[in-house]
């Protein structure tokens, strides 16, 4: 009766399920997978026995593609990897090219970059909050979070010229100077954010149904976090000190006053709290910088054709999802010889089976929501 | 005063004169059937647009406003589209059960229309076992869902149907016990008697705290019984794509959609009848002048006003709360609602025996 | 005590649910919080950011002249080949010199990712990003555009 | 928006550039000579179809976020009656291909399209769905345009397009449905009546 669908026949055989087990394919088109993740789940009743992620439905060979693009050009493609932290991806690439060229980035450009990074982080977490609540079956938070997110999008659009994939960072600085209205808009946003943030707690955090769905679900211990290589809020939710902005500070983060958010719960609720508190920390960083943007150049003088000296370069940054590493091998030409991204989503996804095994389908959706997966970031 | 009962009586007399009593009965049945189907369709249209507007306003957006004046024709467009859309039966499905299931869901919803008093003396079938009939028939709705889920030959559908089965069977208990509270107070299971008993005040106001608790339990139980969020596990869009109706398209899906809304209307109508006095206007004790003014408002307005208030309440739940997990859903019923409603029933019995209600 | 905890649990749960309902109830009754912008109706008042990258355009002045010399630096800067410049040689009437000029400036809007690198690379500011977005078409071929207008030529003095 | 662009009227921005019948169908037209004719059943059906386009929740990458923004409160496509996003293809009317289609995803897209009940429409949103966009030249794994897999009705360029651009495309699709013309008829350049 339960014929296997065609999709699973194409996929590699993962061993025969036991008697009475139900194998279902969640994805590639499924509202909870936030894209095209394909999970092959073995169920016993409602209880999950095994999860096998099947990747590759959005593999666009970005790493291979970057090898044929120049150092100015390849940055824009990386916006399409983790499109929710597009600015931060670009930042990593710009930093690694600057490291190779040994260009000193003007202070104004660095401040602008950090401001946009933190705005991106807030926007990303806003979207995660709405989408995660939607996974849990509450639709209203999604619309309320987009209210704040759209405000950030307007700021982005005014200065960078696009809403999502901006390509604003170039090696040596940023493409244009800030828009004159930038400071005012950001201050307005901070006011709006502070006025509305209590609603997040009223609508979702304090809700008894939400807490029961989240607490104690998807537990992962600090040891497992390290062995799976999870980073970002997933690691910090288990109390693992992993914020790249603190561990190996880049740009001007070492001069800023902010806290690394650590929770010791290790469950879905801890990861939720980490992200909510991170938004507050980002606001704190923005407040420190918004009135102190130094005057000066927004872009360092670079040659028209960039050539990285022969060698290997690595830079990691903290995206909204965790550690993004960019590794470039240069043979001295105008294009990278080899490029490799270490994306946070891939490691975080690998811990999914460990987290959820033995839980219910509802737990899978809730815990996957707190992992905040962006599938193009995993497949690249 | 203008009332439905006079019109019904006149039609009855006129038909009896015209064609004799046997044919008059047949014709009346046909008229009643057509009227129910018409009401069915009209309610579906109204409730769908209402839900979308309520959702939009809660979600700080405008909602449908471009099709017809203020978007009022939106659900009409949806209905026409679904009517002419291809209704497919998937390969491998159990064809008979698959195609029959939506009709079962709809027929159950229609059967429940029979004992509801829409206005003073306006009732399709004034039976003396109204409450029993309602509890018996409403439990049939699970059959349609189970059939749909099993016949679809889809794993998501099957899971949704199984969830729905567990859910409806459990929540019927506390729903029934909550209804019993009112039955105990009234001393009758006829809906007419229950409404009559609320002449001097609705049960929710004059029945002390136990009736309020019973009302809360009733609302929670019927939300679960009609598969509405936060208990929409049978559909659970983010988990099971569309649950038991994953494989349904076109009009067959529309029937499920419609049956859901009609069920919501009916449980709210029953709730309004039991706790808010049905078509009975708001009467307060000895305030003769006030009561007299209230009597001028037509009884059907009272009935629909109360019902739509309850419907709004259920919609409000839907757009506020996240969904429960299946084991939490059953925990809620067996560990909380059922013990509470049992103790509550005891209390109500005490009140009824000692005559403490106003 | 067991019963006390049980009742406390229920009370706190109901309170948390009521908090959420209070908030959604507030938005249901306060329509001034609605933030919807009605797109086709607000088209006249819609102000887009002037930097918004909607498509590449080549501004022509009143004499039907543009500033593009056909140097192809935009074509080289474009990461995904959405620009193709077909050049020709104009013969100057006075001096008789052959001069490079553009014949067709082909722009693939269907490929373009609005990264803005071509505009940055252009030495003569011949192209810019226009804040337009209403490009939807029924036929994919209509998205391949010719940006220089018929009969246009390079503005005098632009090298 | 600069002054020059403003001069374009709203209808001119559409591929057809013409307004189709947008009044409520079933209205009574007075014919010369006093005859009365009600509009055709086809008009009613097309009106219903065009005003009730339920999209499939299908997004592969970046454009999906702008698709979510259109669903969000600021742009709100529920004004047109499109907000009933169905997770199952059986109940959806329009599939908005928001994002790149790679070779492994192409059979799945085809399958989803086949599972949808007629009439079904496809919108290709963004450069990736139209032609592969940024992944046109240098990659080995991307389908160069979703129209190699399923027939596409409306194309929206942009990377990703603005939310308003998606609304524009949805209105264009509405116009197409109201006209009742096929893709081939439009491609041949026939006027939309």
PDB file of N, CA, C and O in Angstrom, chain B residues 1 34 119 146 186 197 199 206 229 260 295 329 332 358:
ATOM      1  N   UNK B   1     -45.562  41.439  15.048  1.00  0.00           N
ATOM      2  CA  UNK B   1     -44.221  41.690  14.547  1.00  0.00           C
ATOM      3  C   UNK B   1     -43.866  40.676  13.462  1.00  0.00           C
ATOM      4  O   UNK B   1     -44.332  39.570  13.464  1.00  0.00           O
ATOM      5  N   UNK B  34     -33.769  23.007   0.072  1.00  0.00           N
ATOM      6  CA  UNK B  34     -33.174  24.080  -0.740  1.00  0.00           C
ATOM      7  C   UNK B  34     -32.706  25.228   0.153  1.00  0.00           C
ATOM      8  O   UNK B  34     -31.617  25.778  -0.024  1.00  0.00           O
ATOM      9  N   UNK B 119     -34.391  31.327  14.819  1.00  0.00           N
ATOM     10  CA  UNK B 119     -35.137  32.476  15.321  1.00  0.00           C
ATOM     11  C   UNK B 119     -36.277  31.920  16.158  1.00  0.00           C
ATOM     12  O   UNK B 119     -36.431  30.699  16.284  1.00  0.00           O
ATOM     13  N   UNK B 146     -11.386  10.473   8.117  1.00  0.00           N
ATOM     14  CA  UNK B 146     -10.626   9.219   8.077  1.00  0.00           C
ATOM     15  C   UNK B 146     -10.681   8.590   6.691  1.00  0.00           C
ATOM     16  O   UNK B 146      -9.680   8.098   6.179  1.00  0.00           O
ATOM     17  N   UNK B 186     -30.883  22.905  33.138  1.00  0.00           N
ATOM     18  CA  UNK B 186     -32.207  23.049  32.556  1.00  0.00           C
ATOM     19  C   UNK B 186     -33.116  21.899  32.937  1.00  0.00           C
ATOM     20  O   UNK B 186     -34.324  22.086  33.104  1.00  0.00           O
ATOM     21  N   UNK B 197     -35.614  28.194  29.076  1.00  0.00           N
ATOM     22  CA  UNK B 197     -35.143  28.316  30.456  1.00  0.00           C
ATOM     23  C   UNK B 197     -34.277  29.555  30.655  1.00  0.00           C
ATOM     24  O   UNK B 197     -34.004  29.953  31.780  1.00  0.00           O
ATOM     25  N   UNK B 199     -34.990  32.552  29.736  1.00  0.00           N
ATOM     26  CA  UNK B 199     -35.826  33.725  29.499  1.00  0.00           C
ATOM     27  C   UNK B 199     -35.429  34.884  30.409  1.00  0.00           C
ATOM     28  O   UNK B 199     -35.435  36.036  30.018  1.00  0.00           O
ATOM     29  N   UNK B 206     -26.257  33.600  34.635  1.00  0.00           N
ATOM     30  CA  UNK B 206     -26.961  33.238  35.864  1.00  0.00           C
ATOM     31  C   UNK B 206     -26.595  31.850  36.370  1.00  0.00           C
ATOM     32  O   UNK B 206     -27.172  31.380  37.324  1.00  0.00           O
ATOM     33  N   UNK B 229      -7.114  25.870  14.175  1.00  0.00           N
ATOM     34  CA  UNK B 229      -5.931  26.215  14.948  1.00  0.00           C
ATOM     35  C   UNK B 229      -6.379  26.735  16.297  1.00  0.00           C
ATOM     36  O   UNK B 229      -7.412  27.392  16.380  1.00  0.00           O
ATOM     37  N   UNK B 260     -15.695  22.622   6.843  1.00  0.00           N
ATOM     38  CA  UNK B 260     -15.002  23.120   8.025  1.00  0.00           C
ATOM     39  C   UNK B 260     -15.686  24.379   8.545  1.00  0.00           C
ATOM     40  O   UNK B 260     -15.964  24.512   9.737  1.00  0.00           O
ATOM     41  N   UNK B 295     -36.778  43.156  23.474  1.00  0.00           N
ATOM     42  CA  UNK B 295     -37.674  42.310  22.681  1.00  0.00           C
ATOM     43  C   UNK B 295     -37.915  42.864  21.292  1.00  0.00           C
ATOM     44  O   UNK B 295     -38.318  42.134  20.389  1.00  0.00           O
ATOM     45  N   UNK B 329      -1.556  17.738  22.741  1.00  0.00           N
ATOM     46  CA  UNK B 329      -2.988  17.883  22.505  1.00  0.00           C
ATOM     47  C   UNK B 329      -3.768  16.857  23.324  1.00  0.00           C
ATOM     48  O   UNK B 329      -4.757  17.175  23.982  1.00  0.00           O
ATOM     49  N   UNK B 332      -3.504  17.608  27.080  1.00  0.00           N
ATOM     50  CA  UNK B 332      -4.410  18.682  27.471  1.00  0.00           C
ATOM     51  C   UNK B 332      -5.794  18.129  27.746  1.00  0.00           C
ATOM     52  O   UNK B 332      -6.438  18.469  28.727  1.00  0.00           O
ATOM     53  N   UNK B 358     -29.734  31.683  39.775  1.00  0.00           N
ATOM     54  CA  UNK B 358     -30.670  32.798  39.956  1.00  0.00           C
ATOM     55  C   UNK B 358     -32.029  32.495  39.336  1.00  0.00           C
ATOM     56  O   UNK B 358     -32.103  31.962  38.252  1.00  0.00           O
TER      57      UNK B 358
END
